[in-house]
Coordinates of C-alpha atoms and ligand atoms in Angstrom, one line a residue:
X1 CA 19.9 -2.4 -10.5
X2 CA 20.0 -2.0 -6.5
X3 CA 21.0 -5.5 -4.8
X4 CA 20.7 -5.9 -1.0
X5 CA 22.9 -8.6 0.7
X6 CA 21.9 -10.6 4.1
X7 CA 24.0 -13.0 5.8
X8 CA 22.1 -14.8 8.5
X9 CA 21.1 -12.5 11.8
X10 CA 21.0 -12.8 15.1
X11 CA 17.9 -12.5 16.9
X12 CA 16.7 -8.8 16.0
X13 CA 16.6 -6.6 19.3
X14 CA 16.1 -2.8 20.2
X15 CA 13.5 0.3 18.5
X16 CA 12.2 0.9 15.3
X17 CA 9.5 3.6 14.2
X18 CA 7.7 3.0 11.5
X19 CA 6.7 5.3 8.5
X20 CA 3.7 7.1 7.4
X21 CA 2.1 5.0 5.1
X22 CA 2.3 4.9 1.1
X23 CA -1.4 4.1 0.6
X24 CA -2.5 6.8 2.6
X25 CA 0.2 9.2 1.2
X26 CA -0.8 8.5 -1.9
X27 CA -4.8 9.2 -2.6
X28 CA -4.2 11.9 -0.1
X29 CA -1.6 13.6 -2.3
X30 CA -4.4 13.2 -4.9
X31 CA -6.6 14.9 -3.4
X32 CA -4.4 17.9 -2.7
X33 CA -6.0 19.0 -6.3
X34 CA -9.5 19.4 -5.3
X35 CA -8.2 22.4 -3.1
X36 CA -7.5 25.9 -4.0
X37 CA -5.4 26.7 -1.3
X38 CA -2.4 25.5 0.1
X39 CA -2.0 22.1 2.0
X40 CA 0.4 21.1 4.6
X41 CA 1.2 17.9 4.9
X42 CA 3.1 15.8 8.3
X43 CA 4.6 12.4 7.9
X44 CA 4.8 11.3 4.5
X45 CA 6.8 8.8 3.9
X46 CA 10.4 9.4 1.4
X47 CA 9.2 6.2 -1.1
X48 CA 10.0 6.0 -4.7
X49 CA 5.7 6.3 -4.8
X50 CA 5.4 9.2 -3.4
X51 CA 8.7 10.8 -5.5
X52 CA 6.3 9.7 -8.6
X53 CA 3.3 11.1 -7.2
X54 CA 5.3 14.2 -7.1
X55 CA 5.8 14.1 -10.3
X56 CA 2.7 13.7 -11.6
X57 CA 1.2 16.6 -9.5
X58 CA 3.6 18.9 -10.4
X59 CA 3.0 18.3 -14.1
X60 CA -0.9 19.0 -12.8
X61 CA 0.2 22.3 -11.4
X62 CA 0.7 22.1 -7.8
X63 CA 3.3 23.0 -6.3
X64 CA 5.3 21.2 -4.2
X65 CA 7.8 21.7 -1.3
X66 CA 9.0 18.2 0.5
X67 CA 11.7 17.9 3.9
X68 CA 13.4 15.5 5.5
X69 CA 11.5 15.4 8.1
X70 CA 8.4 14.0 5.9
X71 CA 6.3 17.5 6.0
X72 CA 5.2 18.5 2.5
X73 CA 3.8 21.6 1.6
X74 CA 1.2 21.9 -1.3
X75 CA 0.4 25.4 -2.9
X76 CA -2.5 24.2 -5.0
X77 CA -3.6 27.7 -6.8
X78 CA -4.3 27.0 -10.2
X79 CA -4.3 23.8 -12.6
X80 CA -2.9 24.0 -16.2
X81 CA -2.9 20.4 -17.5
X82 CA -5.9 18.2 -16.6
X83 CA -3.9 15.4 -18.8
X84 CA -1.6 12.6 -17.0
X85 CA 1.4 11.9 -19.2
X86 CA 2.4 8.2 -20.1
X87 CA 5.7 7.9 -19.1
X88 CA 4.8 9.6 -15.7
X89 CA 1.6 7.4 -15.1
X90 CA 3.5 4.3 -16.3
X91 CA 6.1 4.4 -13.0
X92 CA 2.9 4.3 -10.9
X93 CA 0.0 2.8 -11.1
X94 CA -2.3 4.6 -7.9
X95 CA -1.4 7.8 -11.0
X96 CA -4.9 6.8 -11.8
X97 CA -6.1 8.4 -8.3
X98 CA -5.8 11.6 -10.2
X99 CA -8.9 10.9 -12.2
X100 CA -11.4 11.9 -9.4
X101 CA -9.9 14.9 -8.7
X102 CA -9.2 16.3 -12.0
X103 CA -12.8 15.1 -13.5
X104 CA -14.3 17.4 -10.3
X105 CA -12.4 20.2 -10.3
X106 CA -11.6 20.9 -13.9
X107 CA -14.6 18.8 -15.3
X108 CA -12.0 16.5 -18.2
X109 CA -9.1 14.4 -17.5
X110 CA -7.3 11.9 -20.1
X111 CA -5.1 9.8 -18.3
X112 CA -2.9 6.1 -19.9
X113 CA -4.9 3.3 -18.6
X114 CA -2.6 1.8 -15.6
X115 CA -1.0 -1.6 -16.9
X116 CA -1.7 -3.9 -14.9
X117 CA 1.6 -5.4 -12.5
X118 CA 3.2 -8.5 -11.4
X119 CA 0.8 -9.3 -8.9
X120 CA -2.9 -8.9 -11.3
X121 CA -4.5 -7.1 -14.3
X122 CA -5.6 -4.3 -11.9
X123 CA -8.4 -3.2 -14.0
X124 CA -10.3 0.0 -13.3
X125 CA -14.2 -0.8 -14.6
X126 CA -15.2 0.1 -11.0
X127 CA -13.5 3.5 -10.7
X128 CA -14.9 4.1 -14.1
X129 CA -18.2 2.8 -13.0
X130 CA -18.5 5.8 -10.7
X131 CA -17.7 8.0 -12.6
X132 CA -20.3 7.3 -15.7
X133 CA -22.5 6.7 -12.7
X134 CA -22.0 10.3 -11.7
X135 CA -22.7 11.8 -15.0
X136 CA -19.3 11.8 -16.8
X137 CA -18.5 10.8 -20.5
X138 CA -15.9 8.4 -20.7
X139 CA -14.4 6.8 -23.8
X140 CA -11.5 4.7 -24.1
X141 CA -8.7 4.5 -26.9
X142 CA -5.1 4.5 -27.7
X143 CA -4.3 3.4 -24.0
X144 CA -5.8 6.4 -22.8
X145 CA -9.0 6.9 -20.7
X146 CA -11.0 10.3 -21.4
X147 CA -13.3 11.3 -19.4
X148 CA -15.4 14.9 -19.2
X149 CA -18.7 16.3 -17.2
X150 CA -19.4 20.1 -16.9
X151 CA -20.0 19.2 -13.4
X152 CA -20.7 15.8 -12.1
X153 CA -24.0 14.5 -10.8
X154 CA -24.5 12.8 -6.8
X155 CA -25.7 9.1 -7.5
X156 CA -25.7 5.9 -5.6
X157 CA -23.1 3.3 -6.5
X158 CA -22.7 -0.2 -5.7
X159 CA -19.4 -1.5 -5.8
X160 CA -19.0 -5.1 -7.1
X161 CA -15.9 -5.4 -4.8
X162 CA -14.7 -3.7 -2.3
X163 CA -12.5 -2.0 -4.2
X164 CA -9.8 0.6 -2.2
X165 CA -8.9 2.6 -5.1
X166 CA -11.9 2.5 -6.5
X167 CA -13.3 4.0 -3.2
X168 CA -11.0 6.3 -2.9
X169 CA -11.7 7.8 -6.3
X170 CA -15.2 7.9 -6.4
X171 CA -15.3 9.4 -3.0
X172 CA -13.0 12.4 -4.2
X173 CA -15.2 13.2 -7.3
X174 CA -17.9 12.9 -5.1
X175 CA -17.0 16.1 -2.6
X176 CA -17.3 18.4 -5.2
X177 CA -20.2 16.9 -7.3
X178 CA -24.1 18.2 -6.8
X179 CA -25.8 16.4 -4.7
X180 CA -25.8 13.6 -2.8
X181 CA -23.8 10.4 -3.6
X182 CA -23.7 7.0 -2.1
X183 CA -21.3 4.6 -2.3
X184 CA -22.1 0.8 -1.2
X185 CA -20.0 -1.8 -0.6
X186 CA -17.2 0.5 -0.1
X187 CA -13.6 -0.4 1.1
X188 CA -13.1 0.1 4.9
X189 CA -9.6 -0.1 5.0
X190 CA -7.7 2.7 7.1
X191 CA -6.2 4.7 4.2
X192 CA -9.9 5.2 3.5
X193 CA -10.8 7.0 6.9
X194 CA -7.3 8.6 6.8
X195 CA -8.2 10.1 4.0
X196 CA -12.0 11.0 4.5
X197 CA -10.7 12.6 7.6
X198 CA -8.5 15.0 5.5
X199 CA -11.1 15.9 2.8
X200 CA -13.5 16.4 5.7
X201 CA -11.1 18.7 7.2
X202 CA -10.9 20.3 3.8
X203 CA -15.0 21.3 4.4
X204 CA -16.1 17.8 2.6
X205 CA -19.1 16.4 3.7
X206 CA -18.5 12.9 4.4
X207 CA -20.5 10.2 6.9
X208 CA -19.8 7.0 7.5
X209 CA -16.0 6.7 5.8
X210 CA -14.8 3.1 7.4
X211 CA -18.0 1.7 7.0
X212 CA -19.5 -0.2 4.0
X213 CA -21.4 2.4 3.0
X214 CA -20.4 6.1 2.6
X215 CA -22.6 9.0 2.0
X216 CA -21.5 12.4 0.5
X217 CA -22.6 15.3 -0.6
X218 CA -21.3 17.8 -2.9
X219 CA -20.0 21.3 -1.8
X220 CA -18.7 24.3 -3.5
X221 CA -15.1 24.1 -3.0
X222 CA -12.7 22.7 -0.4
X223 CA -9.5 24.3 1.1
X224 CA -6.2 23.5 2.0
X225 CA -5.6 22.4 5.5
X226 CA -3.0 20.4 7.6
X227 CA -2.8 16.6 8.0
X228 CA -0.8 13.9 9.6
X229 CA -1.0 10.6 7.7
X230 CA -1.5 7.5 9.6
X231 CA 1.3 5.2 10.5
X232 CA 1.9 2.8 7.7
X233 CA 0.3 -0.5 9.0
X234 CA 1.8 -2.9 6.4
X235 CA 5.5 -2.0 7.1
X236 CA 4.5 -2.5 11.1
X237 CA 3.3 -6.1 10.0
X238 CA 6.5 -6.6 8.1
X239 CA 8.8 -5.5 11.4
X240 CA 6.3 -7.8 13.4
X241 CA 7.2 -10.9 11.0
X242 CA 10.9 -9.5 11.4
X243 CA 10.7 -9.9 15.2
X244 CA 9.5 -13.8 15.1
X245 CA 11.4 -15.0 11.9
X246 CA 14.7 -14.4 14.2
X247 CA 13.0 -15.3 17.2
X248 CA 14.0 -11.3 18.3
X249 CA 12.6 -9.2 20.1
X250 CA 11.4 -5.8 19.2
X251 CA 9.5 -2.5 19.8
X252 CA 8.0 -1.0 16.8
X253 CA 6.8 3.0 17.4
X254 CA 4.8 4.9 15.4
X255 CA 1.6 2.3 14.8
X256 CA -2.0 2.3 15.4
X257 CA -2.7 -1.3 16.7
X258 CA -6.3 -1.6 15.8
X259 CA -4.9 -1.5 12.0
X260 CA -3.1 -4.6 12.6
X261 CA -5.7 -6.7 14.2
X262 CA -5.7 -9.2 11.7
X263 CA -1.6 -9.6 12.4
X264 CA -1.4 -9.6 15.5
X265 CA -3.9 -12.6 16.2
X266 CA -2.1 -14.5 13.4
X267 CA 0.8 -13.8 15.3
X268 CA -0.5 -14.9 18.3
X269 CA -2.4 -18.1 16.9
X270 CA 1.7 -19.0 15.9
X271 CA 3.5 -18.8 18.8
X272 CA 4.6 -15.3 18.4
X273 CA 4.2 -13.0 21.6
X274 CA 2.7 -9.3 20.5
X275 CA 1.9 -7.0 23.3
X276 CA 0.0 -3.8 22.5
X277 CA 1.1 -0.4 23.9
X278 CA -0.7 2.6 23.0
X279 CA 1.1 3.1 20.1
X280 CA 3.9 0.7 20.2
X281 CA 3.6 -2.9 19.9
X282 CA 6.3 -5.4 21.3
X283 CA 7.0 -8.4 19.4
X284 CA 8.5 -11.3 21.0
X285 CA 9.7 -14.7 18.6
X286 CA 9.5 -17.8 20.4
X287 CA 11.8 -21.3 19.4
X288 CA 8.5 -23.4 18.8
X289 CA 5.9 -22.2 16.2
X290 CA 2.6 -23.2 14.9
X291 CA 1.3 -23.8 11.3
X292 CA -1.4 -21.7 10.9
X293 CA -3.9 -20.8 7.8
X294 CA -4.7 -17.1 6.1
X295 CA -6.6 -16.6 4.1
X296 CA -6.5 -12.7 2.7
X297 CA -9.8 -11.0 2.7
X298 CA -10.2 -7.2 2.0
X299 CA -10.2 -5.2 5.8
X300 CA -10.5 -5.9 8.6
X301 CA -9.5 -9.3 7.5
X302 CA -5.6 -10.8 6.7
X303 CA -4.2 -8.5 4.5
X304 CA -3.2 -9.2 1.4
X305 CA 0.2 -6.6 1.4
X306 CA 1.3 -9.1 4.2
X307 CA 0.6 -12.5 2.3
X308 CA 4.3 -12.8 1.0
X309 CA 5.9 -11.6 4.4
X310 CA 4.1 -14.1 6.2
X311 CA 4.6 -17.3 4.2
X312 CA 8.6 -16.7 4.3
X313 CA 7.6 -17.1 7.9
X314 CA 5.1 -20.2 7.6
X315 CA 8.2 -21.5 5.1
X316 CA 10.5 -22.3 8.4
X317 CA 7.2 -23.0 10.8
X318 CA 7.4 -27.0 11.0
X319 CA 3.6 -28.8 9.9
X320 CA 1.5 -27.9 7.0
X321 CA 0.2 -23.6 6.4
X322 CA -2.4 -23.1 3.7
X323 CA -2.6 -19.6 2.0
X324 CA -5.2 -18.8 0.2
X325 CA -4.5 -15.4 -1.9
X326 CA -8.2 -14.1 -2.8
X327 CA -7.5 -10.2 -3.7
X328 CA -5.6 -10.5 -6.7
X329 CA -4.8 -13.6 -9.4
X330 CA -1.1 -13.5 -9.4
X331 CA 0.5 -12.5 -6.1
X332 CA 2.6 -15.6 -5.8
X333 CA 5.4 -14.5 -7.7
X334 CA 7.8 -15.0 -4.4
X335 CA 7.4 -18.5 -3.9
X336 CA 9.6 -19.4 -7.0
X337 CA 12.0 -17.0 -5.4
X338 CA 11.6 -18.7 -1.8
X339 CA 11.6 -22.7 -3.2
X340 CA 15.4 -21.4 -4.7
X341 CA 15.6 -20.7 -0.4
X342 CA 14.7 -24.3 0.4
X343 CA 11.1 -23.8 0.6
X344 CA 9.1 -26.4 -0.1
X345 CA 5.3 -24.9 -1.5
X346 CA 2.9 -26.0 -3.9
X347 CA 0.9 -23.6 -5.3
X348 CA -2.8 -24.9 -6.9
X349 CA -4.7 -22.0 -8.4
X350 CA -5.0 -19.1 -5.5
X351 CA -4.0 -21.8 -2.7
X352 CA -0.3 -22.4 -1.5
X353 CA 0.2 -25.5 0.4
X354 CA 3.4 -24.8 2.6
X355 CA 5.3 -27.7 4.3
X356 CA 7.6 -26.4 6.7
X357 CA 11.6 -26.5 6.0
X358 CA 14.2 -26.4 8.6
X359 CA 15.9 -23.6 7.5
X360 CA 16.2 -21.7 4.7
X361 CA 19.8 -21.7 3.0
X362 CA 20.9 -18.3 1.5
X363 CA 20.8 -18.0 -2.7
X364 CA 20.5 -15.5 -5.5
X365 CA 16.9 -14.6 -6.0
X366 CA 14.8 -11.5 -7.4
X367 CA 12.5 -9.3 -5.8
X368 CA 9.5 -9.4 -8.4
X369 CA 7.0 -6.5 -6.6
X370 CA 7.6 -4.8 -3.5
X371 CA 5.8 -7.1 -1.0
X372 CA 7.9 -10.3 -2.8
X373 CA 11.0 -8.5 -2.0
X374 CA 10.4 -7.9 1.3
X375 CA 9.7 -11.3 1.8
X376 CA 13.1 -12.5 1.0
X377 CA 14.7 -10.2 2.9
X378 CA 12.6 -11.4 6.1
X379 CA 13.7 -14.9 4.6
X380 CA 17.4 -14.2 4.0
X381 CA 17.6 -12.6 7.6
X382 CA 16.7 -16.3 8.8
X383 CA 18.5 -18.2 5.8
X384 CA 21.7 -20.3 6.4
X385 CA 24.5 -17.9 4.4
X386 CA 24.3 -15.4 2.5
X387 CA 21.2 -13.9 0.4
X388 CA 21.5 -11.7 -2.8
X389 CA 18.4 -9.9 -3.9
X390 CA 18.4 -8.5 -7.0
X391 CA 16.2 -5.9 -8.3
X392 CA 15.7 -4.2 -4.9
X393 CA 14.3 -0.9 -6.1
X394 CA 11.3 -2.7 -5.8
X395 CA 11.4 -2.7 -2.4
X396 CA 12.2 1.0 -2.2
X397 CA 8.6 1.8 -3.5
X398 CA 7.1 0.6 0.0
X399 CA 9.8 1.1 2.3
X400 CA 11.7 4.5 3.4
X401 CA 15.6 3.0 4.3
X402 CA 14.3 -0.7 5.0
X403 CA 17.7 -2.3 5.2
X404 CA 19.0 1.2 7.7
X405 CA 16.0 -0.2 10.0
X406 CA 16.8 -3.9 10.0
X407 CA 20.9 -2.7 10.9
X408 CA 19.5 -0.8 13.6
X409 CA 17.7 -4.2 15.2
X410 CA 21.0 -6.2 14.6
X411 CA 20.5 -7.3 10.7
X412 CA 23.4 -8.1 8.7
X413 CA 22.1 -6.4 5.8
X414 CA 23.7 -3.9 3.4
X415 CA 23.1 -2.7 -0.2
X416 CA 24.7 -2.1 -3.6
X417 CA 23.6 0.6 -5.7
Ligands
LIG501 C1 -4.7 -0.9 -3.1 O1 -4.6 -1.2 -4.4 C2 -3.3 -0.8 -2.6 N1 -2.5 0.2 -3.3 C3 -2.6 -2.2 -2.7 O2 -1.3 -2.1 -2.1 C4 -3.4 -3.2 -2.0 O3 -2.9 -4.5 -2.2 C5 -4.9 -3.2 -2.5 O4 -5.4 -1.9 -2.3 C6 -5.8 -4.2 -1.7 O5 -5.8 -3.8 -0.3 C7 -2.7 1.5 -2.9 O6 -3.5 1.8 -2.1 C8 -1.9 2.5 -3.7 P1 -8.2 -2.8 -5.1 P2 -5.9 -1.1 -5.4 O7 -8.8 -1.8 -6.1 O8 -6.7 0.1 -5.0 C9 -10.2 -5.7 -8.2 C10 1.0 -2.5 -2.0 O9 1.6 -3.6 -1.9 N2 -10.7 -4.5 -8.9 O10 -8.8 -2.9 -3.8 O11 -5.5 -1.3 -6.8 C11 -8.7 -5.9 -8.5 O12 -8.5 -6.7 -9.7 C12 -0.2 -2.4 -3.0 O13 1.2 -1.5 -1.2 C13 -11.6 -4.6 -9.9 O14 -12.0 -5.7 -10.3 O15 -6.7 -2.4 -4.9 C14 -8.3 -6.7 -7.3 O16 -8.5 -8.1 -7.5 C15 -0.3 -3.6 -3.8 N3 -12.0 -3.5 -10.6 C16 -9.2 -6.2 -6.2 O17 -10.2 -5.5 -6.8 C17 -11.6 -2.3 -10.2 O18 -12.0 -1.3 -10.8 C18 -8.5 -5.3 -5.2 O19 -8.1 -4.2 -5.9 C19 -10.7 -2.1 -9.2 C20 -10.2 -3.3 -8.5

């Protein structure tokens, strides 16, 4: 297993761009299989995700051509297996995106249910909720879902939560269905319009993707078309954190700032200097932070993906921080992994009650999911000594050369494969 060692840094300084994001590459790369013609696709990020993803498709029957330079191309002819094999759908879990696209276009999909991962059960009654909504038969056995409908059925769904993947599935089936369907409640997160915006390009008709409720209706069949995805807002916000746990000062490239709203004004309410520039933001740390709340909230609220990032940073901020984790039931797994640091948090149920260290002191600790490991490197960048994390891979699944970026802003940080 992949360790990454950090001895403390200096205050991080110079450029760094950020990547295309994973959960925009992701559905979008799922929805590649409701085309019959070929797809060209610009920035998508070199993650261990995506390399599964890969997989899985090509198993499907596309066929796929992937640079350097993050363009894929996507010759989507013809299917040949409308089945998602266990030990390729056990690697990732957003496998299941697969679902809506395979139950549209070849009307029958049997796909492992997704376990469920160190941060909740992740269960999928919602997706499937859609989709029986829509007309299909679904029946459940053996660790497998089946689902089949000679052609699915417009219909107006309600989703209990604001569920992303659940959106994002529903609203694929949903191009290619007859008729109108609705979704309400839906999730309004950016990877949703990002990937609207594709499908519509595709010849979907979509309205009103980024807003609570989305209404499409069903046409004959989409093509392949060229697509950039958006800038990957969560590894911005992780940089941004960077910046102000060494009190550097840096420019991150490549981001959209309205993603990273919620952030930024957390940032701010700290201490932390962000300045927005068209599509760079500058991040400036400060010597004197504030304590401040969060409380994680589906879009355009505080992110969960940036929960663990940001208490390392409330870890070291002198006073009392409260964190109150409401998307998933487990996503504390770092703050074992940051008390071995020094911290000093108390977690009671979904709240985490953070009283500010000094410093943290550098230790052996283990990255549990890929948010938790990035965490402790943001810690260990600021920790007295030198940090060990073990089980970095996990980090690899949401970050494309994460420790290359952090030695081009000063970090001393390397890795051992
Ligand atoms: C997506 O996961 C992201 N993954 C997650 O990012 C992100 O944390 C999450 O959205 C929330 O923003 C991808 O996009 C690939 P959800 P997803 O369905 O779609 C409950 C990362 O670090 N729920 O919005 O699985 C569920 O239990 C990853 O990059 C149901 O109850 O998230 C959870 O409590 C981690 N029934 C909540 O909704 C369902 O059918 C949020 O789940 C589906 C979900």
């Amino acid at each position: 297993m992949a360790k990454i060692i950090i001895s403390q840094s200096t205050p991080l300084s110079g450029t760094v761009r950020i990547s295309g994001a994973k959960n925009s590459a992701l559905p979008i790369l799922a929805a590649c299989l409701l085309a019959d013609s070929d797809s060209i696709l610009e920035d998508i990020p070199q993650l261990k995700d995506v390399e599964n993803m890969y997989n899985l498709l090509e198993w499907i029957g596309l066929k796929i051509n992937s640079e350097d330079n993050g363009r894929v191309q996507i010759h989507s002819s013809n299917l040949i297996n409308h089945d998602a094999p266990y030990e390729l759908v056990n690697k990732l879990r957003a496998s299941f995106l697969v679902m809506g696209p395979l139950l549209a276009r070849m009307g029958q999909t049997r796909i492992p249910l997704p376990g469920g991962c160190a941060i909740g059960t992740r269960p999928i009654d919602l997706h499937l909720k859609g989709f029986i909504a829509m007309g299909a038969k679904i029946t459940q056995g053996h660790g497998y879902v089946e689902a089949s409908a000679k052609k699915l059925k417009g219909a107006k769904i309600y989703l209990d939560f604001p569920s992303v993947g659940a959106t994002e599935n529903i609203l694929m089936a949903a191009c290619l269905a007859e008729g109108q369907t609705v979704i309400e409640n839906a999730a309004v997160e950016p990877e949703i319009v990002d990937l609207a915006n594709y499908l519509i390009s595709m010849g979907a008709d979509i309205k009103g993707a980024g807003t609570d409720t989305i209404k499409i209706v069903g046409v004959k069949n989409l093509k392949g078309c060229n697509h950039t995805i958006i800038p990957d807002r969560i590894e911005a916000g992780t940089f941004m954190i960077a910046a102000a746990i060494t009190k550097g000062n840096i420019r991150i490239e490549n981001v959209m700032p309205d993603h990273l709203k919620p952030v930024s004004a957390k940032m701010r309410e700290i201490g932390a200097e962000v300045n927005e520039e068209d599509t760079t933001l500058v991040v400036k740390g400060n010597d004197k932070f504030k304590p401040v709340d969060i409380k994680t909230l589906p879009f355009p609220g505080f992110p969960t993906d940036m929960q663990a990032q940001f208490m390392a940073l409330m870890s070291i901020v002198e006073g009392t921080s409260i964190i109150i984790e409401t998307i998933f039931e487990n996503r504390y797994m770092h703050v074992s992994e940051l008390k071995r640091m020094g911290a000093n948090i108390k977690i009671e149920g979904r709240t985490a009650v953070i009283e500010g260290i000094k410093k943290f002191t550098g230790a052996q600790v283990k990255a549990t999911d890929l948010r938790a490991g990035a965490a402790l490197v943001l810690a260990g960048l600021a920790a007295e000594g030198e940090t060990e994390i073990e089980d970095a891979e996990h980090i690899d699944r949401g970050y494309y050369k994460f420790e290359k970026k952090l030695m081009s802003l000063g970090a001393k940080i390397h890795r051992i494969d």
